[in-house]
PDB file of C-alpha atoms in Angstrom:
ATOM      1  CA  UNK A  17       0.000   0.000   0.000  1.00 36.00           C
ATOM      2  CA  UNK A  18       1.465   3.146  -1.025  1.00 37.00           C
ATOM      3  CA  UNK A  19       1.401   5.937   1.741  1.00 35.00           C
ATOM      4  CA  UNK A  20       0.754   9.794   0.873  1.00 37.00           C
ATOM      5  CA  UNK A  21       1.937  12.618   3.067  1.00 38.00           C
ATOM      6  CA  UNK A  22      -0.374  15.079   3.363  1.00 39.00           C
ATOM      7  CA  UNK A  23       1.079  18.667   3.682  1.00 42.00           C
ATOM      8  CA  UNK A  24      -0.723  21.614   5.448  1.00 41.00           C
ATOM      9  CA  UNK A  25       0.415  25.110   4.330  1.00 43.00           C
ATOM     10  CA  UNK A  26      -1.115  27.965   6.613  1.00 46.00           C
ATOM     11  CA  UNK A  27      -0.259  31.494   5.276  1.00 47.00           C
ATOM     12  CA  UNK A  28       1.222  33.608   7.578  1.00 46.00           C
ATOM     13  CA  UNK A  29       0.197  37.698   7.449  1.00 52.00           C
ATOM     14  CA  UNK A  30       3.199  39.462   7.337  1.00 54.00           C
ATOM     15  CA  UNK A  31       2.993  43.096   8.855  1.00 58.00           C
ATOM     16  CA  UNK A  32       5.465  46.058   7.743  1.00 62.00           C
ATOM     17  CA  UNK A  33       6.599  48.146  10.612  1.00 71.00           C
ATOM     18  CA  UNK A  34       7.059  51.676  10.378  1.00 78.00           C
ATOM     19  CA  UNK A  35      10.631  52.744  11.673  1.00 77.00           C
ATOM     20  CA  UNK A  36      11.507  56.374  12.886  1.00 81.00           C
ATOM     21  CA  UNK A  37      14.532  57.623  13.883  1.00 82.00           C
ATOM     22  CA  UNK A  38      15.009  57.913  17.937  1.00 87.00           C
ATOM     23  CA  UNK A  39      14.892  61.473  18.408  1.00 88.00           C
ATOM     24  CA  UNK A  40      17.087  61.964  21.648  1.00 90.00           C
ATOM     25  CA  UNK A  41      20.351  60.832  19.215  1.00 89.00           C
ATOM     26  CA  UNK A  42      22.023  63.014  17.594  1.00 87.00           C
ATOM     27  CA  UNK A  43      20.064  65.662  15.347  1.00 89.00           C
ATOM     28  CA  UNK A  44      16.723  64.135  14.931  1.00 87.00           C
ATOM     29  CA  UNK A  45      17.921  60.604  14.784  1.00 88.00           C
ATOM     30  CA  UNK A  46      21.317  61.264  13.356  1.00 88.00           C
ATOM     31  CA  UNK A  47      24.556  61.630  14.780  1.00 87.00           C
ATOM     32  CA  UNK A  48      26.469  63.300  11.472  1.00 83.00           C
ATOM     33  CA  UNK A  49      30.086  64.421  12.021  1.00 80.00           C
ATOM     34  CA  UNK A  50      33.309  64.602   9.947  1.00 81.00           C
ATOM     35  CA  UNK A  51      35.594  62.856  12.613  1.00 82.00           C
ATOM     36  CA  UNK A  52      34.056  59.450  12.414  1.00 83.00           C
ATOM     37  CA  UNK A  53      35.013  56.640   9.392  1.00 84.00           C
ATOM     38  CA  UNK A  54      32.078  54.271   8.330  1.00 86.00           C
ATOM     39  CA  UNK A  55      34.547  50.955   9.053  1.00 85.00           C
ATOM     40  CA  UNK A  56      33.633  49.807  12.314  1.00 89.00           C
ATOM     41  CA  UNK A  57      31.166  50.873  14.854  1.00 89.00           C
ATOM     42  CA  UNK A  58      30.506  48.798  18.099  1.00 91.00           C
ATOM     43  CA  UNK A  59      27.627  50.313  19.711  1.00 91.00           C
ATOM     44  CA  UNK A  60      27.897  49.094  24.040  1.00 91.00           C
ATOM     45  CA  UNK A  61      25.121  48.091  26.252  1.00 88.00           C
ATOM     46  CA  UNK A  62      25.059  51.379  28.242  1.00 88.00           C
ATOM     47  CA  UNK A  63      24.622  53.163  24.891  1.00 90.00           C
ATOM     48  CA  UNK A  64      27.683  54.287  24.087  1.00 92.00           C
ATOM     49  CA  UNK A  65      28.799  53.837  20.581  1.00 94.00           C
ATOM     50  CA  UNK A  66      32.430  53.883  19.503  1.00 94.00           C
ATOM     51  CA  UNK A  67      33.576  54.480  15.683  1.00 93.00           C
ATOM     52  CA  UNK A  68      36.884  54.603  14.064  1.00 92.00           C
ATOM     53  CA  UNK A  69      38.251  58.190  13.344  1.00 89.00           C
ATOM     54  CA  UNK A  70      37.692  59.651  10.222  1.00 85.00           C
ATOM     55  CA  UNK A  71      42.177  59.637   9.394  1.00 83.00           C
ATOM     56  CA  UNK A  72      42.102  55.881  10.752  1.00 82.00           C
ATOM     57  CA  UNK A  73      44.453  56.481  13.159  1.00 83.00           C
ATOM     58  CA  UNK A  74      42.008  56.561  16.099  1.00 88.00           C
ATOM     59  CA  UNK A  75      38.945  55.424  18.416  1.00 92.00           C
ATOM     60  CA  UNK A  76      36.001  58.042  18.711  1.00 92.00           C
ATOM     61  CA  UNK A  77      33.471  57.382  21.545  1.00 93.00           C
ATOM     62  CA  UNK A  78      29.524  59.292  20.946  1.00 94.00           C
ATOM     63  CA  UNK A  79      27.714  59.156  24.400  1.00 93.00           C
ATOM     64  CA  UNK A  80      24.145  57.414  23.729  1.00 93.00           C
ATOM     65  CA  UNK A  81      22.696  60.984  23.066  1.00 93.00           C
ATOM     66  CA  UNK A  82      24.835  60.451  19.868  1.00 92.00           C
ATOM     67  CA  UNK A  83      27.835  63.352  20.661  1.00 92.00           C
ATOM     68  CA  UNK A  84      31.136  63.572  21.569  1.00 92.00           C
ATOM     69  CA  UNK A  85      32.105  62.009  25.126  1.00 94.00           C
ATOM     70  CA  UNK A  86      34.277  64.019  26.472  1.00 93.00           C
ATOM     71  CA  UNK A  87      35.504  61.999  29.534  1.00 93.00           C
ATOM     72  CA  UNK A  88      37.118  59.107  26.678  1.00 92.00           C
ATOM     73  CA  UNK A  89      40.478  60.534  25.617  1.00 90.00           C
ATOM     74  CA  UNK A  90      39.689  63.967  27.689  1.00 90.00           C
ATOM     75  CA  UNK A  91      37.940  65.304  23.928  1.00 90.00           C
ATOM     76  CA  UNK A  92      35.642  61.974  22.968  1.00 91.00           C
ATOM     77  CA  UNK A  93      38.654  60.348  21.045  1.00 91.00           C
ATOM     78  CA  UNK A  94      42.166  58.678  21.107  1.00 89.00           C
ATOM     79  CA  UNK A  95      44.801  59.113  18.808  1.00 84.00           C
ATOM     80  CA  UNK A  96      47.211  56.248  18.559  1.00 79.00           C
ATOM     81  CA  UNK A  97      50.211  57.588  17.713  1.00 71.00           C
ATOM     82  CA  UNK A  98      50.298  60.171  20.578  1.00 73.00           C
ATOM     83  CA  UNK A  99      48.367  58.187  23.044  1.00 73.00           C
ATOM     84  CA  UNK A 100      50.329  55.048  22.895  1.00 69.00           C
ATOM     85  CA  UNK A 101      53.838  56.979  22.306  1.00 61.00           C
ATOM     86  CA  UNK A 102      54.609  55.709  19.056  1.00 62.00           C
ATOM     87  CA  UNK A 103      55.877  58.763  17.552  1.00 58.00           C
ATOM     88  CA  UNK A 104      58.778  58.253  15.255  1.00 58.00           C
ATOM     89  CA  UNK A 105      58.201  54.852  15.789  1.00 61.00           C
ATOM     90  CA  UNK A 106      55.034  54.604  13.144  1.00 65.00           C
ATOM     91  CA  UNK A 107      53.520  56.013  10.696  1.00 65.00           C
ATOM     92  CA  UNK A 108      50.362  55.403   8.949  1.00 71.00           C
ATOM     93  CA  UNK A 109      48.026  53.893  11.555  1.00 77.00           C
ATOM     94  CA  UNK A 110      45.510  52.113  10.148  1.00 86.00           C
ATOM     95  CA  UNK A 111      42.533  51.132  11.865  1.00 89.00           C
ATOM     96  CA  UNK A 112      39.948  48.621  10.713  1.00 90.00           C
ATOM     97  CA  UNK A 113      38.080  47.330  13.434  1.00 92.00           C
ATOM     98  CA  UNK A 114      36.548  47.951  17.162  1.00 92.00           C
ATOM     99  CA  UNK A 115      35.081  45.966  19.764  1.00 93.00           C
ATOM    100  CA  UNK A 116      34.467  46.027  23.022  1.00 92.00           C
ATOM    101  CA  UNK A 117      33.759  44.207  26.394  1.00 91.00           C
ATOM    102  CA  UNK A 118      32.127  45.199  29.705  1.00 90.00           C
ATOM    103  CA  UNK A 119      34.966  47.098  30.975  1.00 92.00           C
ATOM    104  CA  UNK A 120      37.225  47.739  27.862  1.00 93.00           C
ATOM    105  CA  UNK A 121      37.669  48.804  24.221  1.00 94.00           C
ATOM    106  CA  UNK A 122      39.805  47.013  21.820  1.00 95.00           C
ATOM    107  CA  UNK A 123      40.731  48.276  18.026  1.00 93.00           C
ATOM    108  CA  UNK A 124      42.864  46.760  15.667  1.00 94.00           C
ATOM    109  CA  UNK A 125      44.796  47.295  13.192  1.00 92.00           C
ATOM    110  CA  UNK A 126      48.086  47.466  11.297  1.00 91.00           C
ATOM    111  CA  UNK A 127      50.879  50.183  10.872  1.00 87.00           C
ATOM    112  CA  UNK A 128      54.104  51.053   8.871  1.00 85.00           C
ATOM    113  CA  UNK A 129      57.395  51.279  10.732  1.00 80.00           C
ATOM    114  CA  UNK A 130      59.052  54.466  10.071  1.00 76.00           C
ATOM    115  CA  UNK A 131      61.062  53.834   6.448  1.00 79.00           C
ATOM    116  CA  UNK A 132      59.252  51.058   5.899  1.00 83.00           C
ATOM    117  CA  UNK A 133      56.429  50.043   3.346  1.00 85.00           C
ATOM    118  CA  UNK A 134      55.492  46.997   4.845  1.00 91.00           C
ATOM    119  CA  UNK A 135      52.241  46.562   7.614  1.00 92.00           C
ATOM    120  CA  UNK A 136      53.115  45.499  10.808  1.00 91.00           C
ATOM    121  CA  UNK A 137      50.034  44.441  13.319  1.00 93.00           C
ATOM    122  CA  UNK A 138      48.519  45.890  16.546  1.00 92.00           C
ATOM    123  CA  UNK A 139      46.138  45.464  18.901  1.00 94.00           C
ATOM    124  CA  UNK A 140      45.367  47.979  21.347  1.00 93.00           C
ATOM    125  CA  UNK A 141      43.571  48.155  24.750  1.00 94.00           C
ATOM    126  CA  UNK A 142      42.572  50.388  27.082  1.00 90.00           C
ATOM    127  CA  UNK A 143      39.239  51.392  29.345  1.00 94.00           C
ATOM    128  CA  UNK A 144      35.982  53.261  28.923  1.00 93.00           C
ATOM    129  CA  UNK A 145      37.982  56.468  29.661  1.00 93.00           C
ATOM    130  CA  UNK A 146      39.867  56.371  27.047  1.00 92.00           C
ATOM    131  CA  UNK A 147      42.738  55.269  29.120  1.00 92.00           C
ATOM    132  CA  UNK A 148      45.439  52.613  27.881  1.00 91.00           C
ATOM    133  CA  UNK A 149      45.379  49.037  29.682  1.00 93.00           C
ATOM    134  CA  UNK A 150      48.891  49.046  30.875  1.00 93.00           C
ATOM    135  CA  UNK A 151      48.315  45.300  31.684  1.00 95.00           C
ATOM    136  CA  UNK A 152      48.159  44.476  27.951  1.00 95.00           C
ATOM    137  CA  UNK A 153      51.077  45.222  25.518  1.00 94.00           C
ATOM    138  CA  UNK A 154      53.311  47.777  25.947  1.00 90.00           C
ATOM    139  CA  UNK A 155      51.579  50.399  27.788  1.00 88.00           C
ATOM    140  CA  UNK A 156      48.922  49.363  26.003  1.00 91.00           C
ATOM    141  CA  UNK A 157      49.365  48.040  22.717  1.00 91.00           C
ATOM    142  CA  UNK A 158      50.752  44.890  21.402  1.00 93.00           C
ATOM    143  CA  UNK A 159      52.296  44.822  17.956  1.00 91.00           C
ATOM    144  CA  UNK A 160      53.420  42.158  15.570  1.00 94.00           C
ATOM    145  CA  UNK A 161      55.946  42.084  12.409  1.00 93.00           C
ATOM    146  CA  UNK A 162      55.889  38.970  10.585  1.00 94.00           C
ATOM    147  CA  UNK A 163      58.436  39.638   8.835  1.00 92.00           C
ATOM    148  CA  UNK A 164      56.043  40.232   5.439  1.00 94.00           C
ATOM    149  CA  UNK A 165      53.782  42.784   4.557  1.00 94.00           C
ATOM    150  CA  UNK A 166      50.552  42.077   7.067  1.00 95.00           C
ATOM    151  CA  UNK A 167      47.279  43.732   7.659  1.00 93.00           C
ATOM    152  CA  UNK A 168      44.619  43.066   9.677  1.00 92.00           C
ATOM    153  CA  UNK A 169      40.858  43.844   8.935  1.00 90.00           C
ATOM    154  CA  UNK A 170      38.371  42.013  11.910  1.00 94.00           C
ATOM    155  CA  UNK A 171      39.237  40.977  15.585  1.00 95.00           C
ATOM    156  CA  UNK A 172      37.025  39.286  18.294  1.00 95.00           C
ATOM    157  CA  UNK A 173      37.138  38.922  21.423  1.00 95.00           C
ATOM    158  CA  UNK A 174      36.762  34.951  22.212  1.00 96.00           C
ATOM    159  CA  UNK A 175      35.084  33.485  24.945  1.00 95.00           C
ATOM    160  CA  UNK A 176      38.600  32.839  27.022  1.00 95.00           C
ATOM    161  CA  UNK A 177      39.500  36.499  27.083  1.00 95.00           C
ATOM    162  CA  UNK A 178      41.714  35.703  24.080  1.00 97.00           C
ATOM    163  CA  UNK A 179      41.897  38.200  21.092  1.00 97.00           C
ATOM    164  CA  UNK A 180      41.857  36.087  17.117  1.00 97.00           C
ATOM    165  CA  UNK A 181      42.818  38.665  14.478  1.00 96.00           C
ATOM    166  CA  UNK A 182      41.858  38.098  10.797  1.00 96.00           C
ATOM    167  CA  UNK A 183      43.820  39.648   7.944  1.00 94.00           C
ATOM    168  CA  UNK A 184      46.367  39.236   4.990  1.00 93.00           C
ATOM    169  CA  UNK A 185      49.590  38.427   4.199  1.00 94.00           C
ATOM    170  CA  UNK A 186      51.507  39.467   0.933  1.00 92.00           C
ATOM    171  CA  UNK A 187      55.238  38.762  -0.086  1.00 87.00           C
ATOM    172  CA  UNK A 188      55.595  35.353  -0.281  1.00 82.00           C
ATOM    173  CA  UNK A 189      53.828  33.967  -3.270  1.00 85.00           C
ATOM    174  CA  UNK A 190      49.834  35.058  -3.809  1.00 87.00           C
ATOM    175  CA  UNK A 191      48.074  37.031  -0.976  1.00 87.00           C
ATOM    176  CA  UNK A 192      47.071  34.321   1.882  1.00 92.00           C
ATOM    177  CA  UNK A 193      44.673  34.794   4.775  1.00 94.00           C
ATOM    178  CA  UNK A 194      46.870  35.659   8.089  1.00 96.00           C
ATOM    179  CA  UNK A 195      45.137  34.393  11.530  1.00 97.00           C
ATOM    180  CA  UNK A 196      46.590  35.879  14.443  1.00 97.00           C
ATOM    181  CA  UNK A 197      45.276  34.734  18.241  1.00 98.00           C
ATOM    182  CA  UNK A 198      46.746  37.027  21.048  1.00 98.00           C
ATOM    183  CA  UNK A 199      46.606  35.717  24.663  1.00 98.00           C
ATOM    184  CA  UNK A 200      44.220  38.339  27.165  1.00 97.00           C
ATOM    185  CA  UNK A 201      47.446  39.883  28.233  1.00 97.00           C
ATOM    186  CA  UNK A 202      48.231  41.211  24.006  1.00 97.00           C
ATOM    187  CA  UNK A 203      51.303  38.249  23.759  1.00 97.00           C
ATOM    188  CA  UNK A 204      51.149  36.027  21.126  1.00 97.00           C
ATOM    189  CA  UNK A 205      49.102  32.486  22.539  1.00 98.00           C
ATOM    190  CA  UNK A 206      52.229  30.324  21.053  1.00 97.00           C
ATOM    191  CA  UNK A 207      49.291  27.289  21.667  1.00 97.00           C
ATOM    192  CA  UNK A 208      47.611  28.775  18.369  1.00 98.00           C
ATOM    193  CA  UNK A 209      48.958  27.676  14.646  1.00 96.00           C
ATOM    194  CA  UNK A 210      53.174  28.262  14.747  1.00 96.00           C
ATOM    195  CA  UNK A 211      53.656  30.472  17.552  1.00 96.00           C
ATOM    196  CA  UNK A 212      50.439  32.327  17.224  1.00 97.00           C
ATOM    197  CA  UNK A 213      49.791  32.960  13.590  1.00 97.00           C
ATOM    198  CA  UNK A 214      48.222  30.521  10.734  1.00 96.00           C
ATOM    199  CA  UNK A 215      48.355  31.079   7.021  1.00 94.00           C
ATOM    200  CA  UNK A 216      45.925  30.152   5.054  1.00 91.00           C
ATOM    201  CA  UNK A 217      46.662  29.096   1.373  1.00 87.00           C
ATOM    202  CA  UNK A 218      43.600  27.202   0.120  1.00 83.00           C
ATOM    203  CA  UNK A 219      43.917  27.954  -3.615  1.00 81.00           C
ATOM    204  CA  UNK A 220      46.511  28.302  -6.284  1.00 78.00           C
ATOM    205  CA  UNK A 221      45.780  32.151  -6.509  1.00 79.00           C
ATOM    206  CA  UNK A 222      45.445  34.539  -3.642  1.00 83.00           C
ATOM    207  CA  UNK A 223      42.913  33.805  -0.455  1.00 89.00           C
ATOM    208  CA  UNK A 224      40.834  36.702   1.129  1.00 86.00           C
ATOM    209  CA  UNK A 225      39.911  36.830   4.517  1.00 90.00           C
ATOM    210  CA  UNK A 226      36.537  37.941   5.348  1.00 90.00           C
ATOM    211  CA  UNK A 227      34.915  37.540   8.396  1.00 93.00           C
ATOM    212  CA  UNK A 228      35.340  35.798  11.792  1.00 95.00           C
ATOM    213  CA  UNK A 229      32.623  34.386  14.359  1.00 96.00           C
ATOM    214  CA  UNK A 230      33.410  32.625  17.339  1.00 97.00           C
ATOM    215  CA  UNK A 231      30.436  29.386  17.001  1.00 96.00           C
ATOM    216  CA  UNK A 232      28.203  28.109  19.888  1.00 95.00           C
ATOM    217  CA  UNK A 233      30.613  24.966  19.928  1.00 96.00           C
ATOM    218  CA  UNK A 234      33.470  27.298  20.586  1.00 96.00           C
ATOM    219  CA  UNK A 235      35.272  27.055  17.107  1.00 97.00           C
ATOM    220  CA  UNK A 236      35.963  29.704  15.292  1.00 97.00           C
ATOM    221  CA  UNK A 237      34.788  29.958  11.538  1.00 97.00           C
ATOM    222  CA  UNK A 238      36.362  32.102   8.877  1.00 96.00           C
ATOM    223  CA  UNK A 239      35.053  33.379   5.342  1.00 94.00           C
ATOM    224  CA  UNK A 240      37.401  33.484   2.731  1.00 91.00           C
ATOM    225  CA  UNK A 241      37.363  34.006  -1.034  1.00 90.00           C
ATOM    226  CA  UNK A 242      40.064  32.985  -3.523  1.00 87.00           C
ATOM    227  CA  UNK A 243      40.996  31.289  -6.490  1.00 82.00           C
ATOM    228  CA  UNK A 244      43.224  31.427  -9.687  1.00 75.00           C
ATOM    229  CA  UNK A 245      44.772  34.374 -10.549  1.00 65.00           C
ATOM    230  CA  UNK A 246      42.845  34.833 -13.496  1.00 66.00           C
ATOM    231  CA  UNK A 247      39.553  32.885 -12.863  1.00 68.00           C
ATOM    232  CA  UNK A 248      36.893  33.077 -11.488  1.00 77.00           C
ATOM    233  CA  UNK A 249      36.551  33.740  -6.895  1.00 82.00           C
ATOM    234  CA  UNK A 250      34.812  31.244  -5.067  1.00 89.00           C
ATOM    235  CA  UNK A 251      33.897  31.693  -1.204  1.00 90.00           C
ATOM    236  CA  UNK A 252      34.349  29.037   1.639  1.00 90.00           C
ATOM    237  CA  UNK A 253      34.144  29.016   5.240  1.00 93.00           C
ATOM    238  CA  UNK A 254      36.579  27.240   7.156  1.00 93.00           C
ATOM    239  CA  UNK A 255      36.253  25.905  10.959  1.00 96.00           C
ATOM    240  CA  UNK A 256      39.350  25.881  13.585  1.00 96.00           C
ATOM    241  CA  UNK A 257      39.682  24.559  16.843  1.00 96.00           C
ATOM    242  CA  UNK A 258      41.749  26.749  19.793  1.00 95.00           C
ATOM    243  CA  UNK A 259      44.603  25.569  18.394  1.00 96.00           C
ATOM    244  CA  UNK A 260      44.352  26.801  15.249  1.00 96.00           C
ATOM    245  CA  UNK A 261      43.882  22.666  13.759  1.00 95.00           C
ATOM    246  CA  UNK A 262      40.739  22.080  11.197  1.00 90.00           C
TER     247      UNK A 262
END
């Protein structure tokens, strides 16, 4: 006897909401200003929203009434390159992503050594003041030189305290995918890939990182995109364990 399946669709009434801007941020709903860079944003529980300054080199923090706080930095931002003392050190600070935890605010990064074209990496800490996490880094900041030409695009935060960067790394054959994992004190976590860093090379041409998401299993998945030099990009996800294994 043959058995049928019956199948019951119901229709389900879909409702449009009408959206308006919340009026006690910014102007009417906006918070428009020429310091601030679209890149990264990482709006906070308590309302606070911090952006990436508008030269890159920087952290600007808008109080939840959408304007300048002035008790982060002492003026509502934080320049790296005086804040962290790296004058004459670096140039070219390049941020490229923010986040942020209960009680601190992380940005990442990469920057040129003085005479130098090639990106080196950082990672920078420091409170809701505006004030550098002397505990992480130096005074601060932690940076990395690979040795190649390295820059990093998206950062989490991972449920150990640790810090996995996601970037590129050029000079050595096609563009590859750079994976970086800093312990919660900014040194490298020497348990993760060799001695902290993984390259990933998954086709003949160059590999793009894209973004980075720490699962409900507690791997970490990456998006990528790559291929031949001359054909056509395909995108993949890949899945790592702590230790940086598939």
């Amino acid at each position: 006897m043959k058995k049928y399946h019956l199948l019951l669709l119901g229709t389900i009434g879909l409702h449009a909401q009408t959206l308006f801007p919340d009026a006690t941020f910014g102007t009417n709903g906006v918070a428009a200003t020429d310091v601030l860079h679209r890149r990264s944003m990482f709006p906070t529980q308590t309302g606070k929203v911090y952006c990436i300054q508008s030269n890159l080199e920087g952290v600007v923090a808008l109080n939840e009434n959408g304007f300048a706080d002035g008790d982060f930095g002492g003026d509502g931002s934080v320049d790296f390159v005086s804040q962290f003392g790296m004058t004459g050190v670096a140039t070219n600070y390049d941020v490229n992503w923010i986040a942020s935890t209960t009680d601190n605010v992380f940005a990442f990064g990469y920057y040129h050594a003085s005479g130098s074209s090639d990106g080196n990496l950082f990672a920078a800490k420091f409170d809701h003041d505006g004030n550098p996490d002397t505990t992480f880094g130096t005074n601060g900041i932690a940076t990395v030189d690979l040795g190649l030409d390295e820059r990093m695009y998206k950062a989490i935060v991972t449920n150990s305290g640790k810090i996995l960067c996601v970037g590129w790394q050029d000079g050595n054959g096609p563009r590859k995918t750079l994976l970086l994992m800093h312990n919660a004190d900014g040194s490298r976590d020497t348990s993760f890939g060799n001695n902290g860093s993984k390259v990933v090379s998954l086709y003949p041409g160059v590999t793009f990182p894209g973004d980075v998401v720490q699962g409900y299993d507690n791997k970490f998945y990456i998006s990528c995109e790559g291929g031949n030099d001359f054909g056509p990009m395909e995108s993949c996800i890949i899945k790592l364990d702590s230790a940086g294994n598939y």
